[in-house]
Amino acid sequence: MAEASSASVGSGCEEKGPEGSSPEPGYPDAAISRVKLLDTTVDTFLQKLVAAGSYQRFSDCYKRFYQLQPEMTQRIYDKFITQLQTSIREEISEIKAEGNLEAVLTALDTIVEEGKGRKEPAWRPSGVPEKDLRSTTGPCLLQQRDALRRRVQKQEAENRQLAEAVLAGRRQVEELQLQGQAQWQAWQQALHRGQKELVAMLREPE
């Protein structure tokens, strides 16, 4: 009776093919995102993996143990398959997270959708590497050159403003120095006159 049940379980896994499995992933459709297509591919792979490693084959590999403990063999197989699927799904999730696959695939879908509305023909290599390199890098280099020119012009304008501000500051300093010298000379003259008047007052007879 145990053999009949095991055979039925194994045959059930093997018969799960076109009906039980997800459809084969083909070319990405406009309505199907590449992220969903990747998930469907993983699901299909797991279903085919389970079908390939059916319980019938598992029990055939451990026939002696299966004959002694058929129920234990079934539980070991179920746990093994569950852990295998979980491990594969975790590995796929880590790969998707490390490579940021969901964002990359979504961006690729967006690029494809935007490209459908373009009427001009898409770029194709001409077969001459130098020409293709110039055609692809030339516009980018020109944009960078124009950006650098604008930045240099802006920096030169700022430098001119700073130079004018420095010259204005120097003129102010020079004016302050002249004013200070004039005040110093006026103070010295006033002090000298005061000294003369004081000496004259001291020399006058009482």
Short mmCIF file of C-alpha atoms in Angstrom, two decimals:
data_model
loop_
_atom_site.label_atom_id
_atom_site.label_comp_id
_atom_site.label_asym_id
_atom_site.label_seq_id
_atom_site.Cartn_x
_atom_site.Cartn_y
_atom_site.Cartn_z
CA MET A 1 0.00 0.00 0.00
CA ALA A 2 2.90 2.26 0.73
CA GLU A 3 4.35 1.48 -2.68
CA ALA A 4 1.10 2.38 -4.36
CA SER A 5 0.92 5.70 -2.55
CA SER A 6 4.55 6.51 -3.35
CA ALA A 7 4.04 5.64 -6.97
CA SER A 8 1.03 7.89 -7.14
CA VAL A 9 2.97 10.76 -5.59
CA GLY A 10 5.86 10.30 -7.99
CA SER A 11 3.62 10.04 -11.01
CA GLY A 12 1.80 13.16 -9.89
CA CYS A 13 5.04 15.12 -9.90
CA GLU A 14 6.08 13.76 -13.24
CA GLU A 15 2.73 14.39 -14.90
CA LYS A 16 2.77 18.03 -13.84
CA GLY A 17 3.95 19.39 -17.14
CA PRO A 18 2.07 21.53 -19.62
CA GLU A 19 -1.03 21.79 -17.43
CA GLY A 20 0.47 22.25 -13.96
CA SER A 21 3.47 24.39 -14.90
CA SER A 22 3.45 28.00 -15.91
CA PRO A 23 3.69 28.81 -19.59
CA GLU A 24 7.12 28.91 -21.12
CA PRO A 25 8.60 32.42 -20.91
CA GLY A 26 8.91 33.77 -24.41
CA TYR A 27 9.68 37.20 -25.74
CA PRO A 28 8.57 40.01 -23.41
CA ASP A 29 5.16 41.31 -24.30
CA ALA A 30 4.15 44.95 -23.87
CA ALA A 31 1.68 43.94 -21.13
CA ILE A 32 4.19 41.70 -19.29
CA SER A 33 7.00 43.42 -17.46
CA ARG A 34 10.45 41.90 -17.42
CA VAL A 35 10.29 41.58 -13.64
CA LYS A 36 7.17 39.39 -13.88
CA LEU A 37 8.79 37.49 -16.72
CA LEU A 38 11.81 36.77 -14.51
CA ASP A 39 9.57 35.58 -11.67
CA THR A 40 7.65 33.37 -14.10
CA THR A 41 10.92 31.91 -15.36
CA VAL A 42 12.02 31.10 -11.81
CA ASP A 43 8.67 29.48 -11.03
CA THR A 44 8.83 27.40 -14.21
CA PHE A 45 12.36 26.32 -13.40
CA LEU A 46 11.36 25.23 -9.89
CA GLN A 47 8.38 23.27 -11.20
CA LYS A 48 10.54 21.47 -13.74
CA LEU A 49 13.16 20.83 -11.05
CA VAL A 50 10.55 19.23 -8.80
CA ALA A 51 9.22 17.20 -11.74
CA ALA A 52 12.73 16.01 -12.61
CA GLY A 53 13.45 15.03 -9.01
CA SER A 54 10.16 13.22 -8.42
CA TYR A 55 9.40 11.16 -5.38
CA GLN A 56 9.53 8.00 -7.48
CA ARG A 57 13.15 8.67 -8.43
CA PHE A 58 13.99 9.70 -4.88
CA SER A 59 12.55 6.46 -3.47
CA ASP A 60 14.34 4.44 -6.14
CA CYS A 61 17.65 5.94 -5.00
CA TYR A 62 16.92 4.94 -1.39
CA LYS A 63 14.94 1.75 -2.09
CA ARG A 64 16.13 -0.12 1.01
CA PHE A 65 15.21 2.73 3.32
CA TYR A 66 11.93 3.27 1.46
CA GLN A 67 10.94 -0.35 1.92
CA LEU A 68 11.60 -0.09 5.67
CA GLN A 69 10.21 3.41 6.30
CA PRO A 70 7.97 4.59 3.42
CA GLU A 71 6.26 7.32 5.46
CA MET A 72 9.58 8.65 6.76
CA THR A 73 10.92 8.61 3.21
CA GLN A 74 7.94 10.71 2.08
CA ARG A 75 8.48 13.24 4.87
CA ILE A 76 12.21 13.50 4.10
CA TYR A 77 11.46 14.04 0.42
CA ASP A 78 8.84 16.72 1.13
CA LYS A 79 11.19 18.56 3.49
CA PHE A 80 14.06 18.28 1.03
CA ILE A 81 11.99 19.71 -1.84
CA THR A 82 10.64 22.52 0.35
CA GLN A 83 14.10 23.54 1.56
CA LEU A 84 15.49 23.30 -1.97
CA GLN A 85 12.82 25.62 -3.36
CA THR A 86 13.25 28.04 -0.45
CA SER A 87 17.02 28.11 -0.90
CA ILE A 88 16.77 28.78 -4.63
CA ARG A 89 14.22 31.55 -4.12
CA GLU A 90 16.43 33.17 -1.48
CA GLU A 91 19.44 33.02 -3.80
CA ILE A 92 17.43 34.60 -6.62
CA SER A 93 16.19 37.33 -4.24
CA GLU A 94 19.77 38.10 -3.17
CA ILE A 95 20.89 38.31 -6.79
CA LYS A 96 18.00 40.64 -7.62
CA ALA A 97 18.82 42.84 -4.64
CA GLU A 98 22.58 42.97 -5.29
CA GLY A 99 22.16 43.73 -8.97
CA ASN A 100 19.15 46.02 -8.47
CA LEU A 101 17.49 43.93 -11.16
CA GLU A 102 13.95 45.12 -10.57
CA ALA A 103 14.90 48.77 -11.13
CA VAL A 104 17.08 47.87 -14.13
CA LEU A 105 14.39 45.73 -15.76
CA THR A 106 11.73 48.37 -15.10
CA ALA A 107 13.97 51.02 -16.67
CA LEU A 108 14.49 48.73 -19.66
CA ASP A 109 10.73 48.35 -20.04
CA THR A 110 10.40 52.13 -19.98
CA ILE A 111 13.10 52.53 -22.65
CA VAL A 112 11.40 49.96 -24.88
CA GLU A 113 8.00 51.63 -24.49
CA GLU A 114 9.47 55.05 -25.26
CA GLY A 115 11.24 53.65 -28.30
CA LYS A 116 7.99 52.38 -29.78
CA GLY A 117 6.77 55.93 -30.38
CA ARG A 118 9.84 56.97 -32.33
CA LYS A 119 9.46 57.20 -36.06
CA GLU A 120 13.11 57.68 -36.96
CA PRO A 121 15.17 54.51 -37.44
CA ALA A 122 17.22 53.29 -34.53
CA TRP A 123 20.99 53.64 -34.53
CA ARG A 124 22.88 50.80 -36.11
CA PRO A 125 26.67 50.34 -36.27
CA SER A 126 28.20 51.16 -39.62
CA GLY A 127 30.98 48.60 -39.35
CA VAL A 128 33.72 51.24 -39.07
CA PRO A 129 34.77 51.48 -35.40
CA GLU A 130 36.28 54.96 -35.70
CA LYS A 131 33.15 56.34 -37.32
CA ASP A 132 30.86 54.69 -34.80
CA LEU A 133 33.00 55.95 -31.92
CA ARG A 134 32.95 59.51 -33.23
CA SER A 135 29.20 59.39 -33.86
CA THR A 136 28.46 58.20 -30.32
CA THR A 137 31.09 60.06 -28.31
CA GLY A 138 31.21 63.21 -30.44
CA PRO A 139 27.92 64.76 -29.24
CA CYS A 140 28.75 63.93 -25.64
CA LEU A 141 32.18 65.54 -25.94
CA LEU A 142 30.67 68.62 -27.58
CA GLN A 143 28.17 68.94 -24.73
CA GLN A 144 30.97 68.63 -22.21
CA ARG A 145 33.01 71.25 -24.09
CA ASP A 146 30.10 73.68 -24.12
CA ALA A 147 29.46 73.03 -20.43
CA LEU A 148 33.12 73.66 -19.63
CA ARG A 149 33.11 76.86 -21.69
CA ARG A 150 30.07 78.13 -19.82
CA ARG A 151 31.71 77.25 -16.54
CA VAL A 152 34.95 79.02 -17.56
CA GLN A 153 33.01 82.11 -18.65
CA LYS A 154 31.13 82.13 -15.36
CA GLN A 155 34.37 81.74 -13.42
CA GLU A 156 36.03 84.53 -15.42
CA ALA A 157 33.08 86.83 -14.70
CA GLU A 158 33.34 86.02 -11.00
CA ASN A 159 37.10 86.65 -11.12
CA ARG A 160 36.53 90.04 -12.76
CA GLN A 161 34.02 90.95 -10.06
CA LEU A 162 36.47 89.88 -7.37
CA ALA A 163 39.29 91.85 -9.03
CA GLU A 164 37.10 94.95 -9.19
CA ALA A 165 36.16 94.47 -5.56
CA VAL A 166 39.84 94.16 -4.62
CA LEU A 167 40.73 97.32 -6.55
CA ALA A 168 37.87 99.20 -4.91
CA GLY A 169 39.08 98.00 -1.52
CA ARG A 170 42.61 99.13 -2.28
CA ARG A 171 41.36 102.56 -3.32
CA GLN A 172 39.41 102.82 -0.10
CA VAL A 173 42.49 101.80 1.88
CA GLU A 174 44.59 104.38 0.06
CA GLU A 175 42.00 107.07 0.72
CA LEU A 176 41.87 106.11 4.38
CA GLN A 177 45.68 106.24 4.53
CA LEU A 178 45.71 109.71 2.96
CA GLN A 179 43.02 110.86 5.35
CA GLY A 180 44.98 109.43 8.25
CA GLN A 181 48.17 111.13 7.13
CA ALA A 182 46.38 114.44 6.68
CA GLN A 183 44.84 114.16 10.15
CA TRP A 184 48.23 113.18 11.59
CA GLN A 185 49.90 116.18 9.98
CA ALA A 186 47.12 118.51 11.16
CA TRP A 187 47.44 117.11 14.68
CA GLN A 188 51.23 117.58 14.62
CA GLN A 189 50.87 121.16 13.39
CA ALA A 190 48.32 121.90 16.08
CA LEU A 191 50.59 120.34 18.69
CA HIS A 192 53.55 122.34 17.42
CA ARG A 193 51.57 125.59 17.58
CA GLY A 194 50.43 124.72 21.06
CA GLN A 195 54.00 124.10 22.14
CA LYS A 196 55.12 127.42 20.69
CA GLU A 197 52.31 129.29 22.44
CA LEU A 198 53.13 127.55 25.71
CA VAL A 199 56.83 128.44 25.41
CA ALA A 200 55.96 132.03 24.56
CA MET A 201 53.69 132.27 27.57
CA LEU A 202 56.42 130.92 29.80
CA ARG A 203 58.96 133.44 28.49
CA GLU A 204 56.75 136.50 29.01
CA PRO A 205 57.74 138.51 32.15
CA GLU A 206 55.26 138.65 34.93
#
